[in-house]
Amino acid sequence: MSSKRFRGKPCAYCFKNPATTGDHIFAREFFLPSVRANLPQVPACEACNNLKSQLEHYLTALLPFGGRHADASVNLNDHVPRRLQRNQKLYKELDAGRGNAWTFEKDTWQKTMSLPFDAKRAAQFFAMVGRGLALHHFDLYLNEGQASGTIFPSAKLSAMYDHLFQHPESNPIHHALGNDTVTYTGLMREHPRLETIWRLRVYGGLMLADSTDKDSASSSEIIVVTGNQDLVKMLVEM
Ligand SMILES: [Zn+2]
């Protein structure tokens, strides 16, 4: 697809610079080659596109290790070794931090191999994804005083968001990309203040095990909020 239709429009991620290209909200490399058609794109400036690409280099190599979806294992076997070969720095970082962790899976605690997970980089990536989705689905650019933020919720926090999404007036939208490699549901609220909320599952839900916090060990969804920056900050720190 030509990127011409995005050129010159405001960038979906910084809202200021004119776009030089169309950016896949989720990089094509997250998906197996056979299911990469029709992935959503938004206008992006060069700086944001480069920053997001760097985050995606890291995450497309790392996230398949934590996925439950069948395509994650195929990705892991067929594509991740090559990505790591090309990125020795990341390979060394992962190898050095390898350890054991306990995860709660299929109703029992299991010991699994864990890899160091840079939550900051993941949070930065998904915050950009939230901006892309807000523009793609709701035609919404964030403005001054607004921000986006990522939450890796505990089970308890997920239940609170369930409540919000089940509200009769919430009207969430549902989308599945590339054989369910990425699925998400999102909603826009205009009152009391304009905001969007996104709940994403990548590779069937990631096991972001943290051996020191049993409550978050089974966390598998990722939540992104966009809106008033004070509100977003509060939600992220909750
Ligand atoms: Zn930008």
Coordinates of C-alpha atoms and ligand atoms in Angstrom, one line a residue:
M1 CA 0.0 0.0 0.0
S2 CA 1.2 3.5 -0.8
S3 CA 2.2 5.7 2.1
K4 CA 1.3 8.8 0.1
R5 CA -2.1 9.1 1.6
F6 CA -0.4 9.7 5.0
R7 CA 2.2 12.1 3.9
G8 CA 1.8 15.7 5.3
K9 CA -0.9 14.8 7.8
P10 CA -0.1 15.4 11.5
C11 CA 1.8 12.5 13.1
A12 CA -0.4 10.2 15.1
Y13 CA 2.2 10.0 17.9
C14 CA 3.5 13.5 18.5
F15 CA 0.5 15.4 16.8
K16 CA 2.9 18.1 15.7
N17 CA 5.3 17.1 12.9
P18 CA 3.9 16.4 9.5
A19 CA 4.0 12.7 8.6
T20 CA 6.5 11.3 6.2
T21 CA 5.1 7.8 6.0
G22 CA 2.4 5.4 7.1
D23 CA 3.3 3.4 10.2
H24 CA 1.8 0.1 11.1
I25 CA 0.4 0.5 14.6
F26 CA 1.6 -3.0 15.3
A27 CA 4.8 -3.7 13.3
R28 CA 4.4 -6.4 10.6
E29 CA 7.1 -8.4 12.4
F30 CA 4.8 -9.3 15.3
F31 CA 2.8 -11.4 12.8
L32 CA 3.6 -14.4 10.7
P33 CA 4.2 -13.5 7.1
S34 CA 1.0 -15.3 6.0
V35 CA -1.3 -13.1 8.1
R36 CA 0.1 -9.6 7.6
A37 CA -2.5 -8.2 5.2
N38 CA -4.6 -5.2 6.1
L39 CA -2.8 -4.2 9.3
P40 CA -3.9 -0.8 10.5
Q41 CA -1.7 2.2 9.7
V42 CA -1.5 5.8 10.8
P43 CA 0.5 8.8 9.7
A44 CA 3.9 9.1 11.4
C45 CA 6.8 11.6 11.3
E46 CA 10.3 10.4 10.8
A47 CA 11.4 10.9 14.5
C48 CA 8.4 9.0 15.9
N49 CA 8.7 6.3 13.3
N50 CA 12.3 5.7 14.2
L51 CA 11.7 5.7 17.9
K52 CA 8.8 3.2 17.5
S53 CA 10.9 1.0 15.2
Q54 CA 13.6 0.7 17.9
L55 CA 11.0 -0.3 20.5
E56 CA 9.6 -2.8 18.0
H57 CA 13.0 -4.4 17.3
Y58 CA 13.2 -5.2 21.0
L59 CA 9.6 -6.3 21.5
T60 CA 9.2 -8.5 18.3
A61 CA 12.3 -10.5 19.6
L62 CA 11.1 -10.7 23.2
L63 CA 7.3 -10.9 23.3
P64 CA 7.0 -14.3 21.5
F65 CA 8.8 -15.9 24.5
G66 CA 5.9 -14.9 26.8
G67 CA 3.0 -15.6 24.4
R68 CA 0.4 -18.4 24.7
H69 CA -0.8 -18.2 21.1
A70 CA 0.4 -20.9 18.6
D71 CA 1.7 -18.3 16.2
A72 CA 4.0 -17.1 19.0
S73 CA 5.9 -20.4 19.0
V74 CA 6.2 -20.5 15.3
N75 CA 7.5 -16.9 15.4
L76 CA 9.9 -17.9 18.1
N77 CA 11.3 -20.8 16.1
D78 CA 11.3 -19.3 12.6
H79 CA 12.0 -15.6 13.1
V80 CA 13.3 -14.7 16.6
P81 CA 16.7 -16.5 16.3
R82 CA 17.4 -14.4 13.2
R83 CA 16.3 -11.2 14.9
L84 CA 18.6 -12.0 17.9
Q85 CA 21.5 -12.9 15.7
R86 CA 21.2 -9.5 14.1
N87 CA 21.0 -7.9 17.5
Q88 CA 23.8 -9.3 19.7
K89 CA 23.4 -6.5 22.3
L90 CA 19.8 -7.7 22.9
Y91 CA 20.8 -11.3 22.8
K92 CA 23.4 -10.7 25.5
E93 CA 21.0 -8.7 27.6
L94 CA 18.4 -11.5 27.5
D95 CA 21.0 -14.2 28.1
A96 CA 22.5 -12.4 31.1
G97 CA 19.2 -11.9 32.8
R98 CA 17.8 -15.4 32.3
G99 CA 16.3 -16.9 35.4
N100 CA 13.5 -19.0 36.9
A101 CA 10.1 -17.6 37.8
W102 CA 6.9 -18.9 39.1
T103 CA 3.8 -18.3 37.0
F104 CA 0.2 -19.2 37.7
E105 CA -1.0 -21.1 34.7
K106 CA -3.8 -23.6 34.2
D107 CA -4.7 -23.3 37.9
T108 CA -1.3 -24.3 39.2
W109 CA 2.0 -22.6 40.0
Q110 CA 4.7 -23.6 37.5
K111 CA 8.3 -22.9 37.3
T112 CA 9.2 -21.4 34.0
M113 CA 12.2 -19.8 32.4
S114 CA 12.0 -16.0 32.7
L115 CA 13.7 -13.4 30.6
P116 CA 14.4 -9.9 31.7
F117 CA 11.5 -7.7 30.6
D118 CA 12.1 -4.1 30.2
A119 CA 8.6 -2.8 31.2
K120 CA 9.7 0.8 30.4
R121 CA 10.3 0.0 26.7
A122 CA 7.0 -2.0 26.5
A123 CA 5.1 0.8 28.2
Q124 CA 6.5 3.4 25.8
F125 CA 5.6 1.2 22.8
F126 CA 2.0 0.5 24.0
A127 CA 1.5 4.2 24.9
M128 CA 2.3 5.0 21.2
V129 CA -0.1 2.2 20.1
G130 CA -2.9 3.8 22.1
R131 CA -2.4 7.1 20.3
G132 CA -2.4 5.2 17.0
L133 CA -5.6 3.3 17.8
A134 CA -7.3 6.5 19.1
L135 CA -6.7 8.1 15.7
H136 CA -7.4 5.0 13.6
H137 CA -10.7 4.1 15.2
F138 CA -12.0 7.3 16.7
D139 CA -10.3 9.9 14.5
L140 CA -8.9 11.4 17.6
Y141 CA -5.6 13.3 18.0
L142 CA -4.4 14.0 21.5
N143 CA -3.9 17.7 22.2
E144 CA -2.0 19.8 24.7
G145 CA -2.6 18.6 28.2
Q146 CA -3.4 15.0 27.1
A147 CA -1.2 12.0 27.3
S148 CA -1.3 8.2 26.9
G149 CA -0.1 5.6 29.4
T150 CA 0.3 1.8 29.7
I151 CA -0.9 -0.3 32.6
F152 CA 0.2 -3.9 33.2
P153 CA -2.8 -4.7 35.4
S154 CA -3.2 -7.1 38.3
A155 CA -6.1 -9.5 38.2
K156 CA -7.9 -7.2 40.6
L157 CA -7.4 -4.1 38.4
S158 CA -8.5 -6.1 35.3
A159 CA -11.7 -6.9 37.1
M160 CA -12.3 -3.1 37.6
Y161 CA -11.8 -2.5 33.9
D162 CA -14.2 -5.4 33.1
H163 CA -16.8 -3.4 35.1
L164 CA -16.2 -0.3 33.0
F165 CA -16.3 -2.1 29.7
Q166 CA -19.5 -3.9 30.6
H167 CA -21.3 -0.6 31.4
P168 CA -24.4 -0.4 29.1
E169 CA -23.2 2.9 27.6
S170 CA -19.6 2.0 27.0
N171 CA -20.1 0.5 23.5
P172 CA -16.6 -1.0 23.2
I173 CA -15.3 -2.0 19.7
H174 CA -13.5 -5.3 19.2
H175 CA -10.8 -6.1 16.7
A176 CA -8.6 -9.1 15.9
L177 CA -5.5 -8.8 13.8
G178 CA -3.5 -11.5 12.0
N179 CA -5.1 -14.8 13.1
D180 CA -5.7 -13.3 16.6
T181 CA -2.0 -12.5 17.1
V182 CA -3.2 -9.2 18.5
T183 CA -6.7 -8.7 19.8
Y184 CA -8.1 -5.6 21.4
T185 CA -11.2 -3.9 22.6
G186 CA -11.5 -0.2 23.0
L187 CA -13.8 2.5 24.0
M188 CA -14.1 6.3 23.9
R189 CA -15.7 8.3 26.7
E190 CA -16.6 11.9 26.3
H191 CA -17.7 12.6 29.9
P192 CA -16.6 13.7 32.3
R193 CA -13.5 14.2 30.1
L194 CA -12.5 12.9 26.7
E195 CA -10.5 9.7 27.0
T196 CA -10.0 6.4 25.3
I197 CA -9.2 3.1 27.0
W198 CA -7.7 0.0 25.2
R199 CA -7.3 -3.5 26.4
L200 CA -4.9 -5.5 24.3
R201 CA -3.8 -9.1 24.1
V202 CA -0.7 -9.9 22.2
Y203 CA 0.0 -13.6 21.3
G204 CA -3.0 -14.7 23.3
G205 CA -2.0 -12.9 26.4
L206 CA 1.5 -12.5 27.8
M207 CA 2.8 -14.1 30.9
L208 CA 4.6 -11.2 32.5
A209 CA 5.9 -13.1 35.4
D210 CA 7.2 -11.3 38.4
S211 CA 8.3 -13.7 41.1
T212 CA 8.1 -11.0 43.8
D213 CA 4.5 -10.1 43.1
K214 CA 2.1 -13.1 42.9
D215 CA -0.8 -10.8 42.1
S216 CA 0.7 -9.7 38.8
A217 CA 2.2 -13.1 37.9
S218 CA -0.8 -14.1 35.9
S219 CA -1.2 -10.7 34.2
S220 CA -1.8 -11.2 30.5
E221 CA -3.6 -8.2 29.2
I222 CA -2.2 -4.7 28.6
I223 CA -4.3 -1.6 29.2
V224 CA -3.6 1.7 27.5
V225 CA -5.4 4.9 28.4
T226 CA -5.3 8.3 26.5
G227 CA -6.7 11.5 27.9
N228 CA -6.0 14.2 30.4
Q229 CA -2.4 13.9 31.5
D230 CA -3.1 14.1 35.2
L231 CA -5.7 11.4 35.0
V232 CA -3.5 9.2 32.8
K233 CA -0.6 9.6 35.3
M234 CA -2.9 8.7 38.2
L235 CA -4.2 5.6 36.4
V236 CA -0.8 4.4 35.4
E237 CA 0.5 4.7 39.0
M238 CA -2.5 3.0 40.5
Ligands
ZN1 ZN 5.8 12.3 15.4

